[in-house]
mmCIF file of C-alpha atoms and ligand atoms in Angstrom:
data_model
loop_
_atom_site.group_PDB
_atom_site.id
_atom_site.type_symbol
_atom_site.label_atom_id
_atom_site.label_comp_id
_atom_site.label_asym_id
_atom_site.label_seq_id
_atom_site.Cartn_x
_atom_site.Cartn_y
_atom_site.Cartn_z
ATOM 1 C CA MET W 1133 56.896 99.102 21.296
ATOM 2 C CA LYS W 1134 60.075 97.366 21.771
ATOM 3 C CA ILE W 1135 60.366 93.206 22.793
ATOM 4 C CA ARG W 1136 61.330 93.241 26.617
ATOM 5 C CA ALA W 1137 61.411 89.997 27.157
ATOM 6 C CA VAL W 1138 60.291 86.590 24.615
ATOM 7 C CA LYS W 1139 59.891 82.650 25.859
ATOM 8 C CA VAL W 1140 59.574 79.441 25.127
ATOM 9 C CA ILE W 1141 56.613 77.304 26.955
ATOM 10 C CA VAL W 1142 56.745 73.852 27.451
ATOM 11 C CA THR W 1143 53.873 71.509 28.338
ATOM 12 C CA CYS W 1144 51.761 68.106 27.971
ATOM 13 C CA PRO W 1145 48.315 68.566 29.290
ATOM 14 C CA GLY W 1146 47.694 65.305 27.848
ATOM 15 C CA ARG W 1147 49.931 66.042 24.458
ATOM 16 C CA ASN W 1148 52.734 68.061 23.884
ATOM 17 C CA PHE W 1149 52.871 71.765 22.840
ATOM 18 C CA VAL W 1150 55.111 74.439 22.149
ATOM 19 C CA SER W 1151 53.868 78.576 22.806
ATOM 20 C CA VAL W 1152 55.749 81.500 23.015
ATOM 21 C CA LYS W 1153 55.289 84.944 24.793
ATOM 22 C CA ILE W 1154 56.301 88.057 23.214
ATOM 23 C CA GLU W 1155 56.375 90.948 26.001
ATOM 24 C CA THR W 1156 57.190 94.214 25.706
ATOM 25 C CA ASP W 1157 57.296 97.102 27.009
ATOM 26 C CA GLU W 1158 54.183 99.093 27.247
ATOM 27 C CA GLY W 1159 52.612 95.540 28.567
ATOM 28 C CA ILE W 1160 51.385 94.183 25.831
ATOM 29 C CA TYR W 1161 52.101 90.206 25.316
ATOM 30 C CA GLY W 1162 50.953 87.992 22.809
ATOM 31 C CA VAL W 1163 50.398 85.052 22.442
ATOM 32 C CA GLY W 1164 52.004 81.954 19.424
ATOM 33 C CA ASP W 1165 52.023 78.466 18.800
ATOM 34 C CA ALA W 1166 54.931 76.377 18.123
ATOM 35 C CA THR W 1167 54.228 72.678 18.097
ATOM 36 C CA LEU W 1168 55.402 71.130 15.221
ATOM 37 C CA ASN W 1169 54.264 66.696 16.434
ATOM 38 C CA GLY W 1170 56.666 64.410 17.182
ATOM 39 C CA ARG W 1171 59.604 66.744 16.713
ATOM 40 C CA GLU W 1172 58.530 69.531 19.397
ATOM 41 C CA LEU W 1173 62.014 70.213 21.119
ATOM 42 C CA ALA W 1174 63.728 70.712 17.950
ATOM 43 C CA VAL W 1175 61.547 73.825 17.503
ATOM 44 C CA ALA W 1176 61.548 74.594 21.351
ATOM 45 C CA SER W 1177 65.072 75.018 20.878
ATOM 46 C CA TYR W 1178 65.551 77.502 17.957
ATOM 47 C CA ILE W 1179 63.818 79.452 19.190
ATOM 48 C CA GLN W 1180 64.829 79.825 22.423
ATOM 49 C CA ASP W 1181 68.699 79.390 21.160
ATOM 50 C CA HIS W 1182 68.679 81.329 17.787
ATOM 51 C CA MET W 1183 66.114 83.447 17.855
ATOM 52 C CA ILE W 1184 64.890 85.152 21.322
ATOM 53 C CA PRO W 1185 68.465 86.206 20.933
ATOM 54 C CA CYS W 1186 68.340 88.377 18.863
ATOM 55 C CA LEU W 1187 64.497 89.419 19.172
ATOM 56 C CA ILE W 1188 65.487 91.294 22.805
ATOM 57 C CA GLY W 1189 65.230 95.577 21.493
ATOM 58 C CA ARG W 1190 63.467 95.072 18.772
ATOM 59 C CA ASP W 1191 60.315 97.124 17.423
ATOM 60 C CA ALA W 1192 57.590 94.144 17.824
ATOM 61 C CA SER W 1193 55.672 96.044 16.208
ATOM 62 C CA GLN W 1194 57.672 95.464 12.276
ATOM 63 C CA ILE W 1195 56.289 92.958 12.046
ATOM 64 C CA GLU W 1196 56.805 91.528 8.121
ATOM 65 C CA ASP W 1197 60.403 92.807 9.015
ATOM 66 C CA ILE W 1198 60.872 91.232 11.294
ATOM 67 C CA TRP W 1199 59.482 88.093 9.764
ATOM 68 C CA GLN W 1200 62.134 88.290 7.006
ATOM 69 C CA PHE W 1201 65.068 89.729 8.994
ATOM 70 C CA PHE W 1202 64.551 85.130 10.138
ATOM 71 C CA TYR W 1203 63.417 84.067 6.783
ATOM 72 C CA ARG W 1204 66.591 85.764 4.519
ATOM 73 C CA GLY W 1205 68.897 86.419 7.928
ATOM 74 C CA ALA W 1206 69.002 82.560 9.043
ATOM 75 C CA TYR W 1207 70.837 81.970 5.363
ATOM 76 C CA TRP W 1208 69.177 78.495 5.381
ATOM 77 C CA ARG W 1209 65.802 78.700 3.664
ATOM 78 C CA ARG W 1210 62.621 76.974 4.743
ATOM 79 C CA GLY W 1211 61.955 73.443 6.526
ATOM 80 C CA SER W 1212 60.160 72.450 8.793
ATOM 81 C CA VAL W 1213 60.924 73.155 12.072
ATOM 82 C CA LYS W 1214 62.468 76.823 10.901
ATOM 83 C CA MET W 1215 59.284 78.031 9.353
ATOM 84 C CA THR W 1216 57.377 76.325 12.810
ATOM 85 C CA ALA W 1217 59.775 78.295 15.274
ATOM 86 C CA ILE W 1218 59.004 81.463 12.169
ATOM 87 C CA ALA W 1219 55.496 80.658 12.455
ATOM 88 C CA ALA W 1220 55.334 80.943 16.643
ATOM 89 C CA ILE W 1221 56.988 85.105 16.467
ATOM 90 C CA ASP W 1222 54.358 85.713 13.570
ATOM 91 C CA MET W 1223 51.291 84.739 16.150
ATOM 92 C CA ALA W 1224 52.498 86.341 18.629
ATOM 93 C CA LEU W 1225 53.480 89.554 16.969
ATOM 94 C CA TRP W 1226 50.111 89.995 15.042
ATOM 95 C CA ASP W 1227 48.542 89.304 19.173
ATOM 96 C CA ILE W 1228 50.532 92.414 20.107
ATOM 97 C CA LYS W 1229 49.446 94.593 16.993
ATOM 98 C CA ALA W 1230 45.443 93.752 17.176
ATOM 99 C CA LYS W 1231 45.789 94.134 21.218
ATOM 100 C CA ALA W 1232 47.468 97.640 21.298
ATOM 101 C CA ALA W 1233 44.733 98.544 17.678
ATOM 102 C CA ASN W 1234 42.327 97.070 20.454
ATOM 103 C CA MET W 1235 40.937 95.253 17.933
ATOM 104 C CA PRO W 1236 39.964 91.522 17.114
ATOM 105 C CA LEU W 1237 42.464 90.033 15.067
ATOM 106 C CA TYR W 1238 40.286 89.895 11.368
ATOM 107 C CA GLN W 1239 39.341 93.885 11.177
ATOM 108 C CA LEU W 1240 43.683 94.079 11.090
ATOM 109 C CA LEU W 1241 43.434 91.591 8.178
ATOM 110 C CA GLY W 1242 40.024 93.168 6.749
ATOM 111 C CA GLY W 1243 37.207 92.955 8.544
ATOM 112 C CA LYS W 1244 35.439 90.202 8.445
ATOM 113 C CA SER W 1245 33.900 88.253 4.803
ATOM 114 C CA ARG W 1246 31.323 86.759 6.893
ATOM 115 C CA HIS W 1247 29.534 85.461 10.579
ATOM 116 C CA GLY W 1248 31.061 81.595 10.856
ATOM 117 C CA VAL W 1249 33.557 79.258 9.784
ATOM 118 C CA LEU W 1250 31.824 75.924 7.898
ATOM 119 C CA VAL W 1251 34.074 73.694 10.202
ATOM 120 C CA TYR W 1252 34.703 69.157 9.255
ATOM 121 C CA GLY W 1253 34.569 66.914 12.579
ATOM 122 C CA HIS W 1254 36.299 63.714 12.181
ATOM 123 C CA ALA W 1255 33.730 60.344 12.650
ATOM 124 C CA ASN W 1256 36.385 56.827 13.097
ATOM 125 C CA GLY W 1257 35.246 53.698 13.496
ATOM 126 C CA LYS W 1258 36.675 50.819 13.269
ATOM 127 C CA ASP W 1259 34.426 48.719 11.089
ATOM 128 C CA LEU W 1260 31.824 49.882 7.383
ATOM 129 C CA ALA W 1261 29.214 49.613 10.444
ATOM 130 C CA GLU W 1262 30.664 51.754 13.264
ATOM 131 C CA THR W 1263 31.096 54.425 10.754
ATOM 132 C CA VAL W 1264 28.100 55.221 9.599
ATOM 133 C CA ASP W 1265 26.868 55.192 13.363
ATOM 134 C CA GLU W 1266 29.978 57.849 14.039
ATOM 135 C CA VAL W 1267 28.886 60.287 10.550
ATOM 136 C CA GLY W 1268 25.365 60.067 11.916
ATOM 137 C CA ARG W 1269 26.664 61.375 15.077
ATOM 138 C CA TYR W 1270 28.103 63.897 14.071
ATOM 139 C CA ILE W 1271 25.754 65.431 12.075
ATOM 140 C CA ASP W 1272 23.331 64.726 14.781
ATOM 141 C CA LEU W 1273 25.931 66.942 16.694
ATOM 142 C CA GLY W 1274 25.392 69.907 14.270
ATOM 143 C CA TYR W 1275 28.057 69.255 12.075
ATOM 144 C CA LYS W 1276 27.361 70.286 8.317
ATOM 145 C CA ALA W 1277 30.504 68.657 6.940
ATOM 146 C CA ILE W 1278 32.429 65.219 7.948
ATOM 147 C CA ARG W 1279 35.375 63.769 7.663
ATOM 148 C CA ALA W 1280 35.359 60.369 7.263
ATOM 149 C CA GLN W 1281 38.228 57.295 8.375
ATOM 150 C CA SER W 1282 37.023 53.502 9.197
ATOM 151 C CA GLY W 1283 39.434 50.140 9.854
ATOM 152 C CA ILE W 1284 39.980 48.357 6.829
ATOM 153 C CA PRO W 1285 38.971 44.699 6.802
ATOM 154 C CA GLY W 1286 42.233 42.118 6.764
ATOM 155 C CA LEU W 1287 44.468 44.789 8.451
ATOM 156 C CA ALA W 1288 44.716 45.425 12.642
ATOM 157 C CA GLY W 1289 44.765 49.958 12.561
ATOM 158 C CA THR W 1290 44.752 52.478 10.230
ATOM 159 C CA TYR W 1291 46.077 56.683 10.166
ATOM 160 C CA GLY W 1292 42.051 57.644 11.538
ATOM 161 C CA VAL W 1293 40.618 55.318 13.352
ATOM 162 C CA SER W 1294 40.528 56.927 17.637
ATOM 163 C CA LYS W 1295 40.327 54.385 20.447
ATOM 164 C CA ASP W 1296 38.423 58.248 22.052
ATOM 165 C CA LYS W 1297 35.819 59.177 20.002
ATOM 166 C CA ALA W 1298 35.973 61.849 20.935
ATOM 167 C CA PHE W 1299 39.404 63.430 20.628
ATOM 168 C CA TYR W 1300 41.886 61.232 18.155
ATOM 169 C CA GLU W 1301 45.684 61.786 19.026
ATOM 170 C CA PRO W 1302 47.748 59.906 16.850
ATOM 171 C CA ALA W 1303 51.462 60.535 18.778
ATOM 172 C CA ASP W 1304 50.402 57.226 21.023
ATOM 173 C CA ALA W 1305 53.536 55.797 22.348
ATOM 174 C CA ASP W 1306 57.258 56.864 24.052
ATOM 175 C CA LEU W 1307 58.768 54.656 20.760
ATOM 176 C CA PRO W 1308 56.566 55.326 17.288
ATOM 177 C CA SER W 1309 54.033 52.146 17.124
ATOM 178 C CA GLU W 1310 54.092 50.550 13.979
ATOM 179 C CA ASN W 1311 50.886 50.193 11.624
ATOM 180 C CA ILE W 1312 50.964 47.654 8.044
ATOM 181 C CA TRP W 1313 49.115 49.066 5.414
ATOM 182 C CA SER W 1314 48.320 47.347 1.648
ATOM 183 C CA THR W 1315 46.542 49.473 -0.722
ATOM 184 C CA SER W 1316 45.070 46.968 -2.190
ATOM 185 C CA LYS W 1317 42.696 46.162 0.807
ATOM 186 C CA TYR W 1318 41.866 50.360 1.020
ATOM 187 C CA LEU W 1319 41.071 50.743 -2.273
ATOM 188 C CA ASN W 1320 38.483 47.872 -2.698
ATOM 189 C CA PHE W 1321 37.084 48.922 -0.049
ATOM 190 C CA LEU W 1322 36.299 52.507 -0.028
ATOM 191 C CA PRO W 1323 34.041 53.214 -1.820
ATOM 192 C CA THR W 1324 32.067 51.297 -0.135
ATOM 193 C CA LEU W 1325 32.364 52.709 2.939
ATOM 194 C CA PHE W 1326 31.167 55.747 0.773
ATOM 195 C CA SER W 1327 28.442 53.991 -1.245
ATOM 196 C CA ALA W 1328 26.782 53.463 2.350
ATOM 197 C CA LEU W 1329 27.034 57.539 3.548
ATOM 198 C CA ARG W 1330 25.113 57.994 0.881
ATOM 199 C CA SER W 1331 22.880 54.938 0.673
ATOM 200 C CA THR W 1332 22.220 56.056 4.898
ATOM 201 C CA TYR W 1333 22.241 60.476 5.349
ATOM 202 C CA GLY W 1334 21.402 61.494 1.117
ATOM 203 C CA ASN W 1335 23.143 63.990 -0.222
ATOM 204 C CA GLU W 1336 23.281 67.146 2.205
ATOM 205 C CA PRO W 1337 25.864 65.942 4.656
ATOM 206 C CA GLN W 1338 29.291 67.187 3.199
ATOM 207 C CA LEU W 1339 31.640 64.433 2.805
ATOM 208 C CA LEU W 1340 35.894 63.997 3.305
ATOM 209 C CA HIS W 1341 38.436 61.102 3.530
ATOM 210 C CA ASP W 1342 42.072 61.955 4.397
ATOM 211 C CA VAL W 1343 44.687 59.299 2.100
ATOM 212 C CA HIS W 1344 46.986 60.469 4.034
ATOM 213 C CA HIS W 1345 49.703 60.730 1.446
ATOM 214 C CA ARG W 1346 49.269 56.317 0.568
ATOM 215 C CA LEU W 1347 49.093 56.622 -2.816
ATOM 216 C CA THR W 1348 50.677 56.259 -6.378
ATOM 217 C CA PRO W 1349 49.058 59.256 -8.516
ATOM 218 C CA ILE W 1350 47.599 56.460 -11.171
ATOM 219 C CA GLU W 1351 46.396 54.334 -7.716
ATOM 220 C CA ALA W 1352 45.295 58.254 -6.634
ATOM 221 C CA ALA W 1353 43.233 58.243 -10.267
ATOM 222 C CA ARG W 1354 41.157 54.955 -9.174
ATOM 223 C CA LEU W 1355 40.318 56.026 -5.702
ATOM 224 C CA GLY W 1356 39.023 59.547 -7.035
ATOM 225 C CA LYS W 1357 36.979 57.815 -10.132
ATOM 226 C CA ASP W 1358 35.506 55.331 -7.924
ATOM 227 C CA LEU W 1359 35.047 57.746 -5.245
ATOM 228 C CA GLU W 1360 32.894 60.312 -7.966
ATOM 229 C CA PRO W 1361 28.969 59.315 -7.303
ATOM 230 C CA TYR W 1362 29.291 59.713 -3.846
ATOM 231 C CA HIS W 1363 30.937 63.503 -4.806
ATOM 232 C CA LEU W 1364 33.085 64.273 -1.982
ATOM 233 C CA PHE W 1365 33.491 67.481 -0.165
ATOM 234 C CA TRP W 1366 37.935 66.349 -0.849
ATOM 235 C CA LEU W 1367 39.546 63.693 -0.878
ATOM 236 C CA GLU W 1368 43.072 64.696 1.048
ATOM 237 C CA ASP W 1369 46.440 64.000 1.104
ATOM 238 C CA ALA W 1370 46.403 61.418 -2.141
ATOM 239 C CA VAL W 1371 50.000 61.141 -2.941
ATOM 240 C CA PRO W 1372 52.559 62.800 -0.556
ATOM 241 C CA ALA W 1373 53.200 65.630 -3.092
ATOM 242 C CA GLU W 1374 57.373 66.354 -2.745
ATOM 243 C CA LEU W 1375 56.897 65.635 -6.263
ATOM 244 C CA GLN W 1376 54.075 68.554 -7.301
ATOM 245 C CA GLU W 1377 53.290 67.694 -10.644
ATOM 246 C CA GLY W 1378 52.367 64.785 -10.133
ATOM 247 C CA PHE W 1379 49.273 65.819 -9.316
ATOM 248 C CA ARG W 1380 48.462 66.103 -13.327
ATOM 249 C CA LEU W 1381 48.029 62.206 -13.463
ATOM 250 C CA ILE W 1382 45.154 62.612 -10.868
ATOM 251 C CA ARG W 1383 43.502 65.494 -12.710
ATOM 252 C CA GLN W 1384 43.606 63.802 -16.129
ATOM 253 C CA HIS W 1385 41.613 61.325 -14.723
ATOM 254 C CA THR W 1386 38.744 62.022 -11.608
ATOM 255 C CA ILE W 1387 37.030 65.630 -11.657
ATOM 256 C CA THR W 1388 37.237 64.372 -7.083
ATOM 257 C CA PRO W 1389 37.510 67.671 -5.304
ATOM 258 C CA LEU W 1390 41.411 67.233 -3.839
ATOM 259 C CA ALA W 1391 43.067 68.568 -0.883
ATOM 260 C CA VAL W 1392 46.997 68.698 -0.234
ATOM 261 C CA GLY W 1393 49.650 70.811 2.191
ATOM 262 C CA GLU W 1394 49.285 70.403 5.650
ATOM 263 C CA VAL W 1395 52.828 68.975 6.506
ATOM 264 C CA PHE W 1396 54.461 72.211 3.889
ATOM 265 C CA SER W 1397 56.295 75.173 5.083
ATOM 266 C CA SER W 1398 56.644 77.113 2.348
ATOM 267 C CA ILE W 1399 54.542 78.795 -0.941
ATOM 268 C CA PHE W 1400 57.331 77.061 -2.863
ATOM 269 C CA ASP W 1401 55.832 73.539 -2.163
ATOM 270 C CA CYS W 1402 52.817 74.118 -3.114
ATOM 271 C CA GLN W 1403 53.590 77.073 -6.160
ATOM 272 C CA GLN W 1404 53.077 74.462 -9.045
ATOM 273 C CA LEU W 1405 50.187 73.117 -7.224
ATOM 274 C CA ILE W 1406 47.882 76.245 -6.826
ATOM 275 C CA THR W 1407 49.314 77.886 -10.909
ATOM 276 C CA GLU W 1408 48.534 74.990 -13.254
ATOM 277 C CA GLN W 1409 45.863 74.685 -11.248
ATOM 278 C CA LEU W 1410 46.431 70.574 -10.262
ATOM 279 C CA ILE W 1411 44.752 70.877 -6.779
ATOM 280 C CA ASP W 1412 40.984 72.295 -5.019
ATOM 281 C CA TYR W 1413 42.109 73.248 -1.664
ATOM 282 C CA ILE W 1414 45.649 74.458 -0.098
ATOM 283 C CA ARG W 1415 45.742 72.801 3.409
ATOM 284 C CA THR W 1416 48.273 74.920 4.796
ATOM 285 C CA THR W 1417 48.151 75.786 8.157
ATOM 286 C CA ILE W 1418 50.344 79.352 10.314
ATOM 287 C CA VAL W 1419 51.536 77.235 12.976
ATOM 288 C CA HIS W 1420 53.710 75.022 9.761
ATOM 289 C CA ALA W 1421 54.521 77.713 7.125
ATOM 290 C CA GLY W 1422 55.250 80.785 8.345
ATOM 291 C CA GLY W 1423 52.614 82.399 10.542
ATOM 292 C CA ILE W 1424 49.782 84.668 9.101
ATOM 293 C CA SER W 1425 52.726 86.304 7.394
ATOM 294 C CA HIS W 1426 52.918 84.276 4.943
ATOM 295 C CA LEU W 1427 50.280 82.074 4.631
ATOM 296 C CA ARG W 1428 48.456 85.376 3.446
ATOM 297 C CA LYS W 1429 50.432 84.795 0.647
ATOM 298 C CA VAL W 1430 49.348 81.551 -0.133
ATOM 299 C CA ALA W 1431 45.643 82.505 0.211
ATOM 300 C CA ALA W 1432 46.340 85.701 -2.402
ATOM 301 C CA LEU W 1433 48.345 83.371 -4.865
ATOM 302 C CA ALA W 1434 45.750 80.390 -4.516
ATOM 303 C CA GLU W 1435 42.812 82.680 -4.583
ATOM 304 C CA ILE W 1436 43.685 83.820 -8.360
ATOM 305 C CA TYR W 1437 43.766 80.072 -9.473
ATOM 306 C CA HIS W 1438 39.966 78.981 -8.391
ATOM 307 C CA ILE W 1439 42.082 77.282 -5.391
ATOM 308 C CA LYS W 1440 40.343 77.290 -1.894
ATOM 309 C CA THR W 1441 41.901 77.334 1.721
ATOM 310 C CA GLY W 1442 41.292 74.563 3.475
ATOM 311 C CA PHE W 1443 43.189 74.311 6.659
ATOM 312 C CA HIS W 1444 44.608 72.267 8.672
ATOM 313 C CA GLY W 1445 42.878 71.369 11.587
ATOM 314 C CA ALA W 1446 44.695 67.967 14.126
ATOM 315 C CA THR W 1447 44.438 68.715 18.000
ATOM 316 C CA ASP W 1448 48.501 68.224 17.507
ATOM 317 C CA LEU W 1449 47.759 72.376 16.345
ATOM 318 C CA SER W 1450 47.671 73.805 19.146
ATOM 319 C CA PRO W 1451 43.959 76.462 20.242
ATOM 320 C CA ILE W 1452 46.396 79.395 19.921
ATOM 321 C CA THR W 1453 46.598 78.204 15.890
ATOM 322 C CA MET W 1454 43.567 77.572 15.603
ATOM 323 C CA GLY W 1455 42.664 80.901 16.878
ATOM 324 C CA CYS W 1456 45.134 83.222 14.761
ATOM 325 C CA ALA W 1457 43.302 80.655 12.025
ATOM 326 C CA LEU W 1458 39.699 81.115 12.261
ATOM 327 C CA HIS W 1459 41.135 84.670 12.598
ATOM 328 C CA PHE W 1460 42.469 84.210 9.252
ATOM 329 C CA ASP W 1461 38.988 82.240 8.136
ATOM 330 C CA THR W 1462 36.578 84.647 8.494
ATOM 331 C CA TRP W 1463 38.289 87.257 6.698
ATOM 332 C CA VAL W 1464 40.108 85.585 4.208
ATOM 333 C CA SER W 1465 37.907 85.439 0.721
ATOM 334 C CA ASN W 1466 38.374 82.158 -0.658
ATOM 335 C CA PHE W 1467 37.694 80.791 2.058
ATOM 336 C CA GLY W 1468 36.809 76.560 2.123
ATOM 337 C CA ILE W 1469 36.291 75.345 5.268
ATOM 338 C CA GLN W 1470 38.350 74.253 8.599
ATOM 339 C CA GLU W 1471 39.316 72.047 9.941
ATOM 340 C CA TYR W 1472 38.174 70.729 13.846
ATOM 341 C CA MET W 1473 39.214 68.576 16.588
ATOM 342 C CA PRO W 1474 37.941 69.862 19.805
ATOM 343 C CA HIS W 1475 40.793 69.741 22.104
ATOM 344 C CA THR W 1476 40.582 68.006 25.768
ATOM 345 C CA GLU W 1477 39.328 70.075 28.340
ATOM 346 C CA GLN W 1478 42.294 70.133 29.964
ATOM 347 C CA THR W 1479 44.154 71.369 27.229
ATOM 348 C CA ASN W 1480 41.236 74.313 27.107
ATOM 349 C CA GLU W 1481 42.379 74.740 30.474
ATOM 350 C CA VAL W 1482 45.963 75.791 29.772
ATOM 351 C CA PHE W 1483 44.753 77.394 26.223
ATOM 352 C CA PRO W 1484 42.007 79.926 27.128
ATOM 353 C CA HIS W 1485 39.754 80.449 24.136
ATOM 354 C CA ASP W 1486 36.611 83.012 22.778
ATOM 355 C CA TYR W 1487 36.409 80.390 19.452
ATOM 356 C CA HIS W 1488 32.714 78.328 20.554
ATOM 357 C CA PHE W 1489 31.670 75.657 17.726
ATOM 358 C CA ALA W 1490 27.208 75.988 16.987
ATOM 359 C CA HIS W 1491 25.504 74.086 14.276
ATOM 360 C CA GLY W 1492 28.506 73.043 12.010
ATOM 361 C CA TYR W 1493 30.755 76.815 12.448
ATOM 362 C CA LEU W 1494 33.360 78.045 14.789
ATOM 363 C CA MET W 1495 32.282 81.566 15.915
ATOM 364 C CA ILE W 1496 35.287 83.526 16.232
ATOM 365 C CA GLY W 1497 34.702 86.485 19.188
ATOM 366 C CA ASP W 1498 35.824 90.671 19.662
ATOM 367 C CA LYS W 1499 38.350 90.579 22.169
ATOM 368 C CA PRO W 1500 42.013 92.448 20.679
ATOM 369 C CA GLY W 1501 44.238 90.120 19.722
ATOM 370 C CA HIS W 1502 43.929 86.236 17.646
ATOM 371 C CA GLY W 1503 41.619 85.914 21.442
ATOM 372 C CA THR W 1504 43.408 82.945 22.232
ATOM 373 C CA ASP W 1505 45.814 82.742 26.470
ATOM 374 C CA ILE W 1506 47.681 80.315 28.341
ATOM 375 C CA ASN W 1507 47.955 80.135 31.829
ATOM 376 C CA GLU W 1508 51.101 79.819 32.711
ATOM 377 C CA ALA W 1509 50.906 78.622 36.197
ATOM 378 C CA LEU W 1510 48.430 75.707 35.002
ATOM 379 C CA ALA W 1511 50.226 74.892 31.684
ATOM 380 C CA ALA W 1512 54.361 74.145 34.358
ATOM 381 C CA LYS W 1513 51.758 71.825 36.359
ATOM 382 C CA TYR W 1514 52.612 69.563 33.392
ATOM 383 C CA PRO W 1515 56.395 68.193 32.089
ATOM 384 C CA TYR W 1516 56.860 67.570 28.440
ATOM 385 C CA GLN W 1517 56.335 63.755 27.890
ATOM 386 C CA ARG W 1518 58.725 62.043 24.467
ATOM 387 C CA ALA W 1519 55.803 61.291 22.031
ATOM 388 C CA TYR W 1520 56.027 59.488 18.332
ATOM 389 C CA LEU W 1521 54.334 59.731 15.320
ATOM 390 C CA PRO W 1522 53.548 55.531 14.110
ATOM 391 C CA ILE W 1523 55.939 54.763 11.180
ATOM 392 C CA ASN W 1524 53.693 52.437 8.603
ATOM 393 C CA ARG W 1525 54.783 49.134 6.795
ATOM 394 C CA LEU W 1526 53.849 47.294 4.386
ATOM 395 C CA GLU W 1527 52.820 43.233 4.676
ATOM 396 C CA ASP W 1528 56.217 42.616 3.658
ATOM 397 C CA GLY W 1529 57.888 44.730 6.539
ATOM 398 C CA SER W 1530 59.092 47.392 3.687
ATOM 399 C CA MET W 1531 58.903 51.421 4.871
ATOM 400 C CA PHE W 1532 56.129 53.508 3.258
ATOM 401 C CA ASN W 1533 54.051 56.650 4.366
ATOM 402 C CA TRP W 1534 52.085 56.474 7.308
HETATM 403 O O1 EZ4 O 1931 47.702 63.345 11.416
HETATM 404 O O2 EZ4 O 1931 48.679 66.225 12.879
HETATM 405 O O3 EZ4 O 1931 44.134 65.797 8.678
HETATM 406 N N1 EZ4 O 1931 45.088 65.468 9.685
HETATM 407 C C1 EZ4 O 1931 45.548 64.965 9.591
HETATM 408 C C2 EZ4 O 1931 46.109 64.849 10.551
HETATM 409 C C3 EZ4 O 1931 47.186 65.067 11.084
HETATM 410 C C4 EZ4 O 1931 48.184 64.563 12.092
HETATM 411 C C5 EZ4 O 1931 49.625 64.038 12.901
HETATM 412 O O4 EZ4 O 1931 50.138 65.010 13.157
HETATM 413 O O5 EZ4 O 1931 45.901 63.895 8.768
HETATM 414 O O6 EZ4 O 1931 45.834 64.019 12.492
HETATM 415 CO CO1 CO O 1932 45.293 65.030 7.062
#
């Protein structure tokens, strides 16, 4: 089965998505997600200008060889743009292989290990009272696990607090908007939020929180310790993780479970975090780290060290990534949880899919392939619109982490 044509499809049904569609000479096609929020066109060009010429005529069944061809063959290794581009091709090729076998993707991976994929939803509010109410609304919607983010007294706005309660979209402007951050205001406030959540809703709901890369290891250690009475499911991205050994310091001080990895592009970004058991959940995702072929290796390494998966699942990962992730989650033995932010109706129309939410779980369908498609005619109606993620500064104006 030979690759006959490859298309890059850029569309903006409310937000930007980059997708690929690979067509074969046997009439079977596959689709993959190549969306890198805020840097979309760099990936589109990487695929269009540097990968497609090498793909035409190649055997679509040779997924591993094609992966190695683009990873090793580029000479320049890793990097988010390259690994997202490889991921998109990889997803599309797995889609083709599963369709050719007339099986849902999870069957090719090793079959079902569970009947549903536990997900967590995103509750957020402008202040403590509103966030507490929002968590209640998610409990009423059937969620068993909920991430809570809140506005912080004394700060105008922060990560994770949305204008539209149902659809959080941080890439909100055609040039980066600016937030102001204070670590001390945050650290003083956050335990009061989780104290209020536990006293209102008891011990049953799983609660999560995303620090979004804003602390140093010793600050993260203090926060983890302060949150111990409220037994979080996880504390996410407590510090920027370029320095993997930095997590040792957090670990020495707290038993709050740690999750990290949504910005990683390969197994080499988390090797030490995993092998030294410095984290509990690995969030590295199919779309930003080389696709299904590479994530299998990350998950297998993590399994040996008692670390579970907890894939990134914000709305900037298209329904194609979500479809692939759900097949992976349904199969992988060391599954932990899956992040889930529903896409808008407009996005769902462009990317028809066969998964659905029920009682706190996402359920996949049995369609051959990964179960998500792209409506090209509809996609063409929404041209690309430049959009950036915000940046973050300290109160004195210093550039900080967003
Ligand atoms: O800010 O995907 O856990 N989820 C997150 C996301 C990220 C966005 C960035 O594009 O941290 O909301
Ligand atoms: Co996050």
